[in-house]
PDB file of C-alpha atoms in Angstrom:
ATOM      1  CA  MET A   1      -1.147 -18.534   1.804  1.00  0.00           C
ATOM      2  CA  ALA A   2       1.654 -21.065   1.576  1.00  0.00           C
ATOM      3  CA  MET A   3       3.755 -21.576   4.686  1.00  0.00           C
ATOM      4  CA  SER A   4       7.074 -23.390   4.625  1.00  0.00           C
ATOM      5  CA  TRP A   5       8.069 -25.693   7.446  1.00  0.00           C
ATOM      6  CA  ASP A   6      11.305 -24.894   9.225  1.00  0.00           C
ATOM      7  CA  PRO A   7      12.081 -27.491  11.909  1.00  0.00           C
ATOM      8  CA  PHE A   8      14.602 -25.239  13.661  1.00  0.00           C
ATOM      9  CA  ARG A   9      12.130 -22.374  13.919  1.00  0.00           C
ATOM     10  CA  ASP A  10       9.542 -24.753  15.331  1.00  0.00           C
ATOM     11  CA  LEU A  11      12.065 -26.109  17.856  1.00  0.00           C
ATOM     12  CA  ASP A  12      12.995 -22.555  18.864  1.00  0.00           C
ATOM     13  CA  ARG A  13       9.323 -21.695  19.303  1.00  0.00           C
ATOM     14  CA  LEU A  14       8.741 -24.849  21.366  1.00  0.00           C
ATOM     15  CA  ALA A  15      11.743 -24.106  23.606  1.00  0.00           C
ATOM     16  CA  ALA A  16      10.662 -20.492  24.034  1.00  0.00           C
ATOM     17  CA  SER A  17       7.149 -21.539  24.993  1.00  0.00           C
ATOM     18  CA  MET A  18       8.501 -23.943  27.605  1.00  0.00           C
ATOM     19  CA  ILE A  19      10.947 -21.408  29.061  1.00  0.00           C
ATOM     20  CA  ASP A  20       9.038 -18.165  28.585  1.00  0.00           C
ATOM     21  CA  SER A  21       5.443 -18.851  29.343  1.00  0.00           C
ATOM     22  CA  SER A  22       3.326 -15.722  29.595  1.00  0.00           C
ATOM     23  CA  ARG A  23       3.531 -15.746  33.372  1.00  0.00           C
ATOM     24  CA  GLY A  24       6.177 -13.078  33.808  1.00  0.00           C
ATOM     25  CA  PRO A  25       6.884  -9.739  32.197  1.00  0.00           C
ATOM     26  CA  ARG A  26       8.977  -9.658  29.044  1.00  0.00           C
ATOM     27  CA  MET A  27      12.038  -7.506  28.467  1.00  0.00           C
ATOM     28  CA  MET A  28      11.847  -4.570  26.087  1.00  0.00           C
ATOM     29  CA  PRO A  29      14.808  -3.780  23.816  1.00  0.00           C
ATOM     30  CA  ILE A  30      16.318  -0.350  24.447  1.00  0.00           C
ATOM     31  CA  ASP A  31      18.980   1.996  23.139  1.00  0.00           C
ATOM     32  CA  LEU A  32      20.569   4.561  25.450  1.00  0.00           C
ATOM     33  CA  HIS A  33      22.864   7.419  24.465  1.00  0.00           C
ATOM     34  CA  ARG A  34      24.007  10.775  25.772  1.00  0.00           C
ATOM     35  CA  ASP A  35      23.193  13.870  23.752  1.00  0.00           C
ATOM     36  CA  GLY A  36      24.751  16.965  25.306  1.00  0.00           C
ATOM     37  CA  ASP A  37      23.321  17.559  28.756  1.00  0.00           C
ATOM     38  CA  HIS A  38      20.782  14.714  28.739  1.00  0.00           C
ATOM     39  CA  TYR A  39      20.463  10.992  28.099  1.00  0.00           C
ATOM     40  CA  VAL A  40      17.969   9.581  25.609  1.00  0.00           C
ATOM     41  CA  LEU A  41      16.466   6.137  26.182  1.00  0.00           C
ATOM     42  CA  SER A  42      14.535   4.625  23.274  1.00  0.00           C
ATOM     43  CA  ALA A  43      12.447   1.505  23.923  1.00  0.00           C
ATOM     44  CA  ASP A  44      10.732  -0.535  21.212  1.00  0.00           C
ATOM     45  CA  LEU A  45       7.102  -1.106  22.182  1.00  0.00           C
ATOM     46  CA  PRO A  46       5.161  -1.585  18.924  1.00  0.00           C
ATOM     47  CA  GLY A  47       1.439  -2.148  19.293  1.00  0.00           C
ATOM     48  CA  VAL A  48       1.367  -1.022  22.916  1.00  0.00           C
ATOM     49  CA  ASP A  49      -1.467   1.234  24.034  1.00  0.00           C
ATOM     50  CA  PRO A  50       0.216   4.480  25.213  1.00  0.00           C
ATOM     51  CA  GLY A  51      -2.202   4.579  28.156  1.00  0.00           C
ATOM     52  CA  SER A  52      -0.713   1.322  29.462  1.00  0.00           C
ATOM     53  CA  ILE A  53       2.819   2.732  29.704  1.00  0.00           C
ATOM     54  CA  ASP A  54       3.884   3.501  33.260  1.00  0.00           C
ATOM     55  CA  ILE A  55       7.229   5.041  34.260  1.00  0.00           C
ATOM     56  CA  ASP A  56       8.172   5.224  37.939  1.00  0.00           C
ATOM     57  CA  VAL A  57      11.292   6.731  39.479  1.00  0.00           C
ATOM     58  CA  ASP A  58      12.024   5.665  43.048  1.00  0.00           C
ATOM     59  CA  GLY A  59      15.325   7.084  44.232  1.00  0.00           C
ATOM     60  CA  GLN A  60      17.843   5.927  41.640  1.00  0.00           C
ATOM     61  CA  LEU A  61      15.635   3.129  40.179  1.00  0.00           C
ATOM     62  CA  MET A  62      13.568   3.826  37.060  1.00  0.00           C
ATOM     63  CA  THR A  63      10.939   1.226  36.153  1.00  0.00           C
ATOM     64  CA  ILE A  64       9.149   1.165  32.802  1.00  0.00           C
ATOM     65  CA  ARG A  65       6.042  -1.026  32.435  1.00  0.00           C
ATOM     66  CA  ALA A  66       3.780  -1.496  29.421  1.00  0.00           C
ATOM     67  CA  GLU A  67       1.047  -3.864  28.300  1.00  0.00           C
ATOM     68  CA  ARG A  68       0.241  -5.271  24.858  1.00  0.00           C
ATOM     69  CA  THR A  69      -3.107  -7.023  24.794  1.00  0.00           C
ATOM     70  CA  LEU A  70      -3.830  -9.960  22.557  1.00  0.00           C
ATOM     71  CA  ARG A  71      -6.794  -9.817  20.235  1.00  0.00           C
ATOM     72  CA  ASN A  72      -9.493 -11.972  21.829  1.00  0.00           C
ATOM     73  CA  ASP A  73     -12.003 -12.903  19.164  1.00  0.00           C
ATOM     74  CA  GLU A  74     -13.641 -16.301  19.572  1.00  0.00           C
ATOM     75  CA  ASN A  75     -13.806 -16.827  15.816  1.00  0.00           C
ATOM     76  CA  VAL A  76     -10.093 -16.201  15.241  1.00  0.00           C
ATOM     77  CA  ARG A  77      -7.928 -19.191  14.412  1.00  0.00           C
ATOM     78  CA  TRP A  78      -4.252 -18.275  14.615  1.00  0.00           C
ATOM     79  CA  LEU A  79      -2.036 -19.571  11.791  1.00  0.00           C
ATOM     80  CA  VAL A  80       1.117 -17.882  13.084  1.00  0.00           C
ATOM     81  CA  HIS A  81       1.403 -16.097  16.420  1.00  0.00           C
ATOM     82  CA  GLU A  82       4.958 -14.839  17.010  1.00  0.00           C
ATOM     83  CA  ARG A  83       4.448 -11.315  18.338  1.00  0.00           C
ATOM     84  CA  PRO A  84       4.596 -11.344  22.132  1.00  0.00           C
ATOM     85  CA  SER A  85       1.744  -9.969  24.173  1.00  0.00           C
ATOM     86  CA  GLY A  86       1.321  -9.363  27.860  1.00  0.00           C
ATOM     87  CA  SER A  87       3.413  -7.290  30.255  1.00  0.00           C
ATOM     88  CA  PHE A  88       6.740  -5.688  29.420  1.00  0.00           C
ATOM     89  CA  LEU A  89       9.132  -4.499  32.116  1.00  0.00           C
ATOM     90  CA  ARG A  90      12.516  -2.799  32.222  1.00  0.00           C
ATOM     91  CA  GLN A  91      14.344  -1.460  35.262  1.00  0.00           C
ATOM     92  CA  LEU A  92      17.381   0.791  35.133  1.00  0.00           C
ATOM     93  CA  THR A  93      19.552   2.113  37.912  1.00  0.00           C
ATOM     94  CA  LEU A  94      20.153   5.808  37.382  1.00  0.00           C
ATOM     95  CA  GLY A  95      23.606   6.915  38.427  1.00  0.00           C
ATOM     96  CA  GLU A  96      24.437   9.919  40.531  1.00  0.00           C
ATOM     97  CA  GLY A  97      24.196  13.218  38.721  1.00  0.00           C
ATOM     98  CA  ILE A  98      20.758  12.688  37.161  1.00  0.00           C
ATOM     99  CA  ASP A  99      17.988  15.273  37.528  1.00  0.00           C
ATOM    100  CA  THR A 100      15.193  12.800  38.301  1.00  0.00           C
ATOM    101  CA  SER A 101      12.596  15.578  38.639  1.00  0.00           C
ATOM    102  CA  GLY A 102      13.209  16.629  35.021  1.00  0.00           C
ATOM    103  CA  ILE A 103      12.658  13.238  33.339  1.00  0.00           C
ATOM    104  CA  SER A 104      10.128  13.377  30.500  1.00  0.00           C
ATOM    105  CA  ALA A 105       8.769  10.819  28.015  1.00  0.00           C
ATOM    106  CA  HIS A 106       6.798  10.549  24.802  1.00  0.00           C
ATOM    107  CA  TYR A 107       5.532   7.648  22.657  1.00  0.00           C
ATOM    108  CA  ASP A 108       5.505   7.832  18.865  1.00  0.00           C
ATOM    109  CA  ASN A 109       5.277   5.132  16.177  1.00  0.00           C
ATOM    110  CA  GLY A 110       5.838   2.289  18.631  1.00  0.00           C
ATOM    111  CA  VAL A 111       8.914   3.828  20.241  1.00  0.00           C
ATOM    112  CA  LEU A 112       8.971   5.180  23.784  1.00  0.00           C
ATOM    113  CA  SER A 113      11.535   7.967  24.205  1.00  0.00           C
ATOM    114  CA  VAL A 114      12.574   8.932  27.723  1.00  0.00           C
ATOM    115  CA  ILE A 115      14.661  12.101  28.173  1.00  0.00           C
ATOM    116  CA  ILE A 116      16.838  11.945  31.298  1.00  0.00           C
ATOM    117  CA  PRO A 117      18.560  15.272  32.080  1.00  0.00           C
ATOM    118  CA  VAL A 118      21.949  15.523  33.744  1.00  0.00           C
ATOM    119  CA  SER A 119      21.857  17.581  36.960  1.00  0.00           C
ATOM    120  CA  GLU A 120      23.633  20.928  37.054  1.00  0.00           C
ATOM    121  CA  ARG A 121      26.203  19.674  39.564  1.00  0.00           C
ATOM    122  CA  ALA A 122      27.173  16.788  37.265  1.00  0.00           C
ATOM    123  CA  LYS A 123      27.679  18.901  34.133  1.00  0.00           C
ATOM    124  CA  PRO A 124      31.229  19.621  33.031  1.00  0.00           C
ATOM    125  CA  ARG A 125      32.567  22.930  34.274  1.00  0.00           C
ATOM    126  CA  LYS A 126      35.771  24.926  34.268  1.00  0.00           C
ATOM    127  CA  VAL A 127      37.770  25.304  37.430  1.00  0.00           C
ATOM    128  CA  GLU A 128      39.738  28.493  37.835  1.00  0.00           C
ATOM    129  CA  VAL A 129      43.395  27.936  38.632  1.00  0.00           C
ATOM    130  CA  ARG A 130      44.905  30.544  40.903  1.00  0.00           C
ATOM    131  CA  SER A 131      48.523  31.013  41.739  1.00  0.00           C
ATOM    132  CA  ALA A 132      50.093  31.655  45.129  1.00  0.00           C
ATOM    133  CA  ALA A 133      50.812  35.216  44.033  1.00  0.00           C
ATOM    134  CA  ASP A 134      47.061  35.820  43.663  1.00  0.00           C
ATOM    135  CA  ASP A 135      46.539  34.898  47.312  1.00  0.00           C
ATOM    136  CA  VAL A 136      49.280  37.128  48.761  1.00  0.00           C
ATOM    137  CA  VAL A 137      47.977  40.490  49.856  1.00  0.00           C
ATOM    138  CA  THR A 138      50.613  43.211  49.752  1.00  0.00           C
ATOM    139  CA  PRO A 139      50.280  45.885  52.430  1.00  0.00           C
ATOM    140  CA  GLU A 140      49.620  49.340  51.201  1.00  0.00           C
ATOM    141  CA  VAL A 141      52.432  51.798  51.788  1.00  0.00           C
ATOM    142  CA  THR A 142      51.177  55.111  52.966  1.00  0.00           C
ATOM    143  CA  SER A 143      53.240  58.171  53.481  1.00  0.00           C
ATOM    144  CA  SER A 144      52.625  60.357  56.447  1.00  0.00           C
ATOM    145  CA  GLY A 145      52.910  64.074  56.024  1.00  0.00           C
ATOM    146  CA  SER A 146      54.713  64.836  59.315  1.00  0.00           C
TER     147      SER A 146
END
């Protein structure tokens, strides 16, 4: 297999290895959108064991953790090793109006999808407008037969 030498790529890799050593957790790229009465968070986690994914909600803070383990064969000699391994972490502050008890998640084809429902009190609603005439109670007129 022929590999071309790109000095800029090698400099980028060197800088990244000096700055981002495997000591701390890595960020995971996400997309977040609202779809009707819930939010959908999609996080790219290819190659992650679904059993290593951990989602915690503490008050308004949601923490997502995952682990991608590196293949550890003694006879392997890496030619190129660009895919990150180790711990991944993302924390999000959930705003008011989220139903934290209804959060659900599933992992499929390397993408973690987290469904975050909007609470009933935060959903749009109609407010009835009444007029002053609606509030005025008119006394009943009764006729006496005397």
